[in-house]
PDB file of C-alpha atoms in Angstrom:
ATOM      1  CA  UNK A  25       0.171  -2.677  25.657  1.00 85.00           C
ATOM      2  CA  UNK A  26       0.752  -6.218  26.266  1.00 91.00           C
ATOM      3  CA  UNK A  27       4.232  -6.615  25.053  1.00 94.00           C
ATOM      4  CA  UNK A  28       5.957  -6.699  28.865  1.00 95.00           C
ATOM      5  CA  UNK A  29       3.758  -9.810  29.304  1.00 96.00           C
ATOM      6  CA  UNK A  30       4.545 -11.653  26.319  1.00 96.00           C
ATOM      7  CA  UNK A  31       8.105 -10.797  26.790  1.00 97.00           C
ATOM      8  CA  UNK A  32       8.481 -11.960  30.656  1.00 97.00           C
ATOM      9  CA  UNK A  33       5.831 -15.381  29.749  1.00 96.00           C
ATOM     10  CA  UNK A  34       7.607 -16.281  26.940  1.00 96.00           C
ATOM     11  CA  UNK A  35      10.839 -15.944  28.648  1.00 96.00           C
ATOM     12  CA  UNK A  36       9.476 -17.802  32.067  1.00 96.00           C
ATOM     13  CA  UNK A  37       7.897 -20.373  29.888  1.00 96.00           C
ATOM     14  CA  UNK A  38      11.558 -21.038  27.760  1.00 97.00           C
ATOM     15  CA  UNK A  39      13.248 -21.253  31.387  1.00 96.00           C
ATOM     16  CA  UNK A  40      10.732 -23.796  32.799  1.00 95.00           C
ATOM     17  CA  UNK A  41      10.856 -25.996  29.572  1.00 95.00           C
ATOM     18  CA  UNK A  42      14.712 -25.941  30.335  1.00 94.00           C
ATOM     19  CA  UNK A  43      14.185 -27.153  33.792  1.00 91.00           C
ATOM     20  CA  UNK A  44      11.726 -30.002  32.540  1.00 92.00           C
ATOM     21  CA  UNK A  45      13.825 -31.304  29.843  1.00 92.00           C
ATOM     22  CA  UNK A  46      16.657 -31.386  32.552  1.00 90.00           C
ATOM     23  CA  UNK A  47      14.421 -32.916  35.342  1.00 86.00           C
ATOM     24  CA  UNK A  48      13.271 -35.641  32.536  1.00 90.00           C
ATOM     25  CA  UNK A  49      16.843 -36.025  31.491  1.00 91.00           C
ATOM     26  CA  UNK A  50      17.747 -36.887  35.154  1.00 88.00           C
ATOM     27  CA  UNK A  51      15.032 -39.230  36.064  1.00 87.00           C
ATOM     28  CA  UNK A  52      14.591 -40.987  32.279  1.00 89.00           C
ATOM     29  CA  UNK A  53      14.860 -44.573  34.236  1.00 90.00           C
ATOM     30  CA  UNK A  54      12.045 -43.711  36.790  1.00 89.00           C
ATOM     31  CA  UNK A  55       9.672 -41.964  34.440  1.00 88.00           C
ATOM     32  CA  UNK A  56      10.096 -44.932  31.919  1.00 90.00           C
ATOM     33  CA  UNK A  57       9.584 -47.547  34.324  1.00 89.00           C
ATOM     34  CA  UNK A  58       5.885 -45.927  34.973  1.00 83.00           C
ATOM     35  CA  UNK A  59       4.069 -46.407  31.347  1.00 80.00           C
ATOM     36  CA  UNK A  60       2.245 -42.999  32.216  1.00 81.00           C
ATOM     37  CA  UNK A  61       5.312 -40.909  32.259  1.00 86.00           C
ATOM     38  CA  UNK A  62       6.497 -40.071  29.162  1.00 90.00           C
ATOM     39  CA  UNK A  63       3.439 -39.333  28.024  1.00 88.00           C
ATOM     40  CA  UNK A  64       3.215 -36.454  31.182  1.00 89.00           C
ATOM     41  CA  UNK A  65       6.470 -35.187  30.183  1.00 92.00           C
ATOM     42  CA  UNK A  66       5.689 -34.836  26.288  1.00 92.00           C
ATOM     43  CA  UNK A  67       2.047 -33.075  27.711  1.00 91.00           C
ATOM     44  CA  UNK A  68       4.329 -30.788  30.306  1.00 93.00           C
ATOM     45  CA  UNK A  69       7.169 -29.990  27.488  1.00 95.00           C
ATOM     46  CA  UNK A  70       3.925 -29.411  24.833  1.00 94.00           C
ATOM     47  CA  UNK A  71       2.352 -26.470  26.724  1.00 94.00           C
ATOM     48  CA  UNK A  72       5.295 -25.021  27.419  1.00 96.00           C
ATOM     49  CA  UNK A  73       6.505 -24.783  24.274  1.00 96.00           C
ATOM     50  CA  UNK A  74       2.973 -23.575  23.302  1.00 96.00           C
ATOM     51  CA  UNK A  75       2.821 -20.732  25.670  1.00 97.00           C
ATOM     52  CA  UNK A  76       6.438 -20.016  23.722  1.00 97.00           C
ATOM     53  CA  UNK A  77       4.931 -19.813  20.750  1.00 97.00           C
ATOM     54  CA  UNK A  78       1.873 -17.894  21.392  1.00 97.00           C
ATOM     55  CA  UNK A  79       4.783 -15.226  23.168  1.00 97.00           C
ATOM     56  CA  UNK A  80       6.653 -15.301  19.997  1.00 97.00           C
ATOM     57  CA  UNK A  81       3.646 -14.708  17.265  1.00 97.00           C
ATOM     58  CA  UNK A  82       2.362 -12.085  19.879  1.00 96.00           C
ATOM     59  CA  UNK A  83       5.559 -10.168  19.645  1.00 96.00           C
ATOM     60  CA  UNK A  84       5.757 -10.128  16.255  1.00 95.00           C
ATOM     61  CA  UNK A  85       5.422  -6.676  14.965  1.00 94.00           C
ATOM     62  CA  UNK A  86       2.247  -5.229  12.840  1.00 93.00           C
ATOM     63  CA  UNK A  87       0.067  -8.087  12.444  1.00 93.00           C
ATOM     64  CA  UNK A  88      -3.648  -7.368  11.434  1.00 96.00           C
ATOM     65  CA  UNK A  89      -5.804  -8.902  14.858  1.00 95.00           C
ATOM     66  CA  UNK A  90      -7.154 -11.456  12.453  1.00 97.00           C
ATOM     67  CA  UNK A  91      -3.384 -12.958  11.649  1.00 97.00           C
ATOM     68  CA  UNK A  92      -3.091 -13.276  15.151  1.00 97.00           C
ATOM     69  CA  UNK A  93      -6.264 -15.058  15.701  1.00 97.00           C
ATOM     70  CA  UNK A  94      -5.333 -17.201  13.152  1.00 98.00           C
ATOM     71  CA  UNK A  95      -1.752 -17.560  14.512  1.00 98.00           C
ATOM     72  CA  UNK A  96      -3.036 -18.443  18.170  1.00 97.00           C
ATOM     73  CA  UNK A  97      -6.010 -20.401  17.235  1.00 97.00           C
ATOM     74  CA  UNK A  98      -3.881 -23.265  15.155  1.00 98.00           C
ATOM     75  CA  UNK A  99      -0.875 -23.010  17.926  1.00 97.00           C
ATOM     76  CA  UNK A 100      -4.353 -23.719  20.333  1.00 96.00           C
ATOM     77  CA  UNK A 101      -5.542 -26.241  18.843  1.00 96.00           C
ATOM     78  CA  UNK A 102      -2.216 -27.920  17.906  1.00 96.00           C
ATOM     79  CA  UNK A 103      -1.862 -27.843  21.992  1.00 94.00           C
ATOM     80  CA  UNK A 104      -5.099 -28.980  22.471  1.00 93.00           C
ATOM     81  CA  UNK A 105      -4.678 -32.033  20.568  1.00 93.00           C
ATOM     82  CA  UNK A 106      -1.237 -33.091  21.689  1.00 92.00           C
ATOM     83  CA  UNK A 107      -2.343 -32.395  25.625  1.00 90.00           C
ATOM     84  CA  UNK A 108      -5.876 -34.247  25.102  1.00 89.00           C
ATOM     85  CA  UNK A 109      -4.125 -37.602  23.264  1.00 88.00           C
ATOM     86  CA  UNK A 110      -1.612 -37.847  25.637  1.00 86.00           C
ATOM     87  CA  UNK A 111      -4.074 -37.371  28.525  1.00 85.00           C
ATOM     88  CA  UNK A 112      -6.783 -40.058  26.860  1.00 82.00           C
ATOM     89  CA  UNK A 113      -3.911 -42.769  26.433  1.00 78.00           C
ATOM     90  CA  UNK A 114      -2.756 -42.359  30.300  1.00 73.00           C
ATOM     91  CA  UNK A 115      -6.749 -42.824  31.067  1.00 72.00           C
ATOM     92  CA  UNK A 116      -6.726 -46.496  30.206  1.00 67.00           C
ATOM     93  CA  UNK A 117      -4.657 -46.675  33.567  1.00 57.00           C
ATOM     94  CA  UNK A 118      -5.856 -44.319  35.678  1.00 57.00           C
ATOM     95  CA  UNK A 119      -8.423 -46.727  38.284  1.00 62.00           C
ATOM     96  CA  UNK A 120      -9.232 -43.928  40.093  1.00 62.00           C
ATOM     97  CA  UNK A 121     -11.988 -41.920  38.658  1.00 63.00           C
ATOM     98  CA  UNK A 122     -10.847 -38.473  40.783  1.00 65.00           C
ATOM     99  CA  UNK A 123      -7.666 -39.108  39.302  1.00 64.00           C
ATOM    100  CA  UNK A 124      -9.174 -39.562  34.924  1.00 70.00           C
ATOM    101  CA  UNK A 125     -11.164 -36.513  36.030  1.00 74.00           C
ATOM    102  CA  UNK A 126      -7.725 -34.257  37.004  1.00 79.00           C
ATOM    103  CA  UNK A 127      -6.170 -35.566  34.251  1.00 78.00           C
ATOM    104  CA  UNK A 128      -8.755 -34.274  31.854  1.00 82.00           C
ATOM    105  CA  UNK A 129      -9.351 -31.283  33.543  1.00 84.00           C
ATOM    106  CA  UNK A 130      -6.208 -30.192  33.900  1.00 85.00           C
ATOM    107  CA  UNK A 131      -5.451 -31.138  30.437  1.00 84.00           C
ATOM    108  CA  UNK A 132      -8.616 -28.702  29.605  1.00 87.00           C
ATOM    109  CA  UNK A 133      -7.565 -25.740  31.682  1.00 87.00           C
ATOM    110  CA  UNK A 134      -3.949 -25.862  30.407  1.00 83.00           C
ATOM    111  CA  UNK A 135      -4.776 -25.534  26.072  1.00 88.00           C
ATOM    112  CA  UNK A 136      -8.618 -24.593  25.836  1.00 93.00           C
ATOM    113  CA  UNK A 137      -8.075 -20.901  26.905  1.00 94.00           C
ATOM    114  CA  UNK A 138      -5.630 -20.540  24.066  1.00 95.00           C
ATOM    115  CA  UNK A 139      -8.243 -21.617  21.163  1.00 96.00           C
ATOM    116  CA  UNK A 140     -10.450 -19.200  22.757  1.00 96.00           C
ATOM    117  CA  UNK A 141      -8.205 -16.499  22.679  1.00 96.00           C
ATOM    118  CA  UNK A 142      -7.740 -17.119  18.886  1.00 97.00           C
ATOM    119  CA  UNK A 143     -10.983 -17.406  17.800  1.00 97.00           C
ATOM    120  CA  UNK A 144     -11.659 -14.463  20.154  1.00 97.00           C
ATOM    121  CA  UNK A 145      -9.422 -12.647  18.263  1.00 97.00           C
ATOM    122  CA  UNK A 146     -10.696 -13.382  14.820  1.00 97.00           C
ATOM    123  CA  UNK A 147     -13.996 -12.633  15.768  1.00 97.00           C
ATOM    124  CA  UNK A 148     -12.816  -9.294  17.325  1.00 95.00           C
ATOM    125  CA  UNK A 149     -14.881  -9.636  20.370  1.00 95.00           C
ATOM    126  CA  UNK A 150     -14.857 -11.899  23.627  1.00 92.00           C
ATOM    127  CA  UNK A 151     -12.180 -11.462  25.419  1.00 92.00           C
ATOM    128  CA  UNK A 152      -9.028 -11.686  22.832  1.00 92.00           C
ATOM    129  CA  UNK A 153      -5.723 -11.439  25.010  1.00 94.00           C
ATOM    130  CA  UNK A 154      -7.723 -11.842  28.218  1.00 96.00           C
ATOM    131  CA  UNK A 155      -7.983 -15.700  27.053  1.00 96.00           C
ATOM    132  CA  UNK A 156      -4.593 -16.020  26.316  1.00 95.00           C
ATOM    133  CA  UNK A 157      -3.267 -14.427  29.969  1.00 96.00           C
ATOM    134  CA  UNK A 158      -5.729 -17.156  31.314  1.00 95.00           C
ATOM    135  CA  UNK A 159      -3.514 -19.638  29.353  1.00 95.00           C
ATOM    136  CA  UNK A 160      -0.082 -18.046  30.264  1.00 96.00           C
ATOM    137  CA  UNK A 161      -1.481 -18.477  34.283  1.00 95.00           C
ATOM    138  CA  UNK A 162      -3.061 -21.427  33.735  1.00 94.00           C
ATOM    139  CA  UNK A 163      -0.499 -23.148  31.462  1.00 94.00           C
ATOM    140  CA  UNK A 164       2.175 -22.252  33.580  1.00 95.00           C
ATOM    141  CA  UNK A 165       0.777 -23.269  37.233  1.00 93.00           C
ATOM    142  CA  UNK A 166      -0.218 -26.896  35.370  1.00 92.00           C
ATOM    143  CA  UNK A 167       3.100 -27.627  34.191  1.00 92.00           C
ATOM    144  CA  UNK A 168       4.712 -26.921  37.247  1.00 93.00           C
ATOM    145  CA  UNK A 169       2.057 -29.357  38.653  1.00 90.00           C
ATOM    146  CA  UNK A 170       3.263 -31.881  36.047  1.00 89.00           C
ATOM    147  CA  UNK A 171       7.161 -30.519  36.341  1.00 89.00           C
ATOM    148  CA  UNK A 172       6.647 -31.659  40.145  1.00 88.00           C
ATOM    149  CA  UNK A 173       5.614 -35.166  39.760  1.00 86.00           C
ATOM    150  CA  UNK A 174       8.335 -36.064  36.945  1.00 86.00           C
ATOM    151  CA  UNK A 175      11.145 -34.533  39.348  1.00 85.00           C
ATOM    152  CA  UNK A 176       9.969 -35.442  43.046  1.00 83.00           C
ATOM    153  CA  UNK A 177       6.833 -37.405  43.282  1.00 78.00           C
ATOM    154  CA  UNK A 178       8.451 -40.714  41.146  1.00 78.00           C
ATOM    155  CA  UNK A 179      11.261 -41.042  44.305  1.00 72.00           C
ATOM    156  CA  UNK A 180       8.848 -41.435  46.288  1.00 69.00           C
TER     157      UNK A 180
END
């Protein structure tokens, strides 16, 4: 029932990590001259990939629910990890506290849903593939966020 979406997000996902590592690849002097930078383009590249990867274990034929869960809740918190260290090393400078608070919680709203989804799934109640859409949408609209800022915002 869900393989159309896996299909077209993993596929959209593989496209926009493309255009990142291209973006990054033509602005590598600008976004290393600002020490939070790389970090945002390892956190942008990260949860694309991710959303990848939770496409490709999706699609894989005949897995038992559980697998799955299992599948998307280390690819989750894998994610998590990499998006929440690189996020907590750009806070020491961040002066703004608006701006640590966006950082964290977009950092939350673009891996969180996917260790949800996984331990949904293992549980076999709460929401399974519901939490991972909310990671495809979410995932997606916060690296285009971040996928703005590393190609426009720095010539500014």
């Amino acid at each position: 029932m869900w393989h159309e979406l896996f299909v077209m997000t993993g596929g959209a996902a593989a496209a926009l990590a493309g255009l990142i590592f291209v973006a990054v690849s033509l602005n590598h002097e600008a976004i290393l001259e600002i020490p939070a930078l790389p970090a945002l383009a390892a956190r942008t590249l990260s949860i694309l990939i991710g959303l990848v990867l939770f496409c490709l274990v999706s699609l894989a034929p005949a897995q038992p629910r559980v697998v799955l869960g299992i599948e998307i809740l280390a690819i989750g918190l894998a994610l998590t990890a990499v998006v929440l260290v690189t996020t907590f090393r750009n806070l020491r400078g961040a002066d703004q506290t608006r701006w640590r608070v966006s950082l964290v919680g977009l950092a939350i709203i673009g891996s969180i849903p996917a260790v949800v989804a996984g331990a949904s799934l293992i549980a076999g109640k709460g929401g399974g593939f519901y939490w991972l859409l909310t990671e495809f949408v979410t995932g997606i609209v916060v690296a285009v966020y971040y996928g703005w800022i590393l190609l426009i915002e720095i010539r500014r």
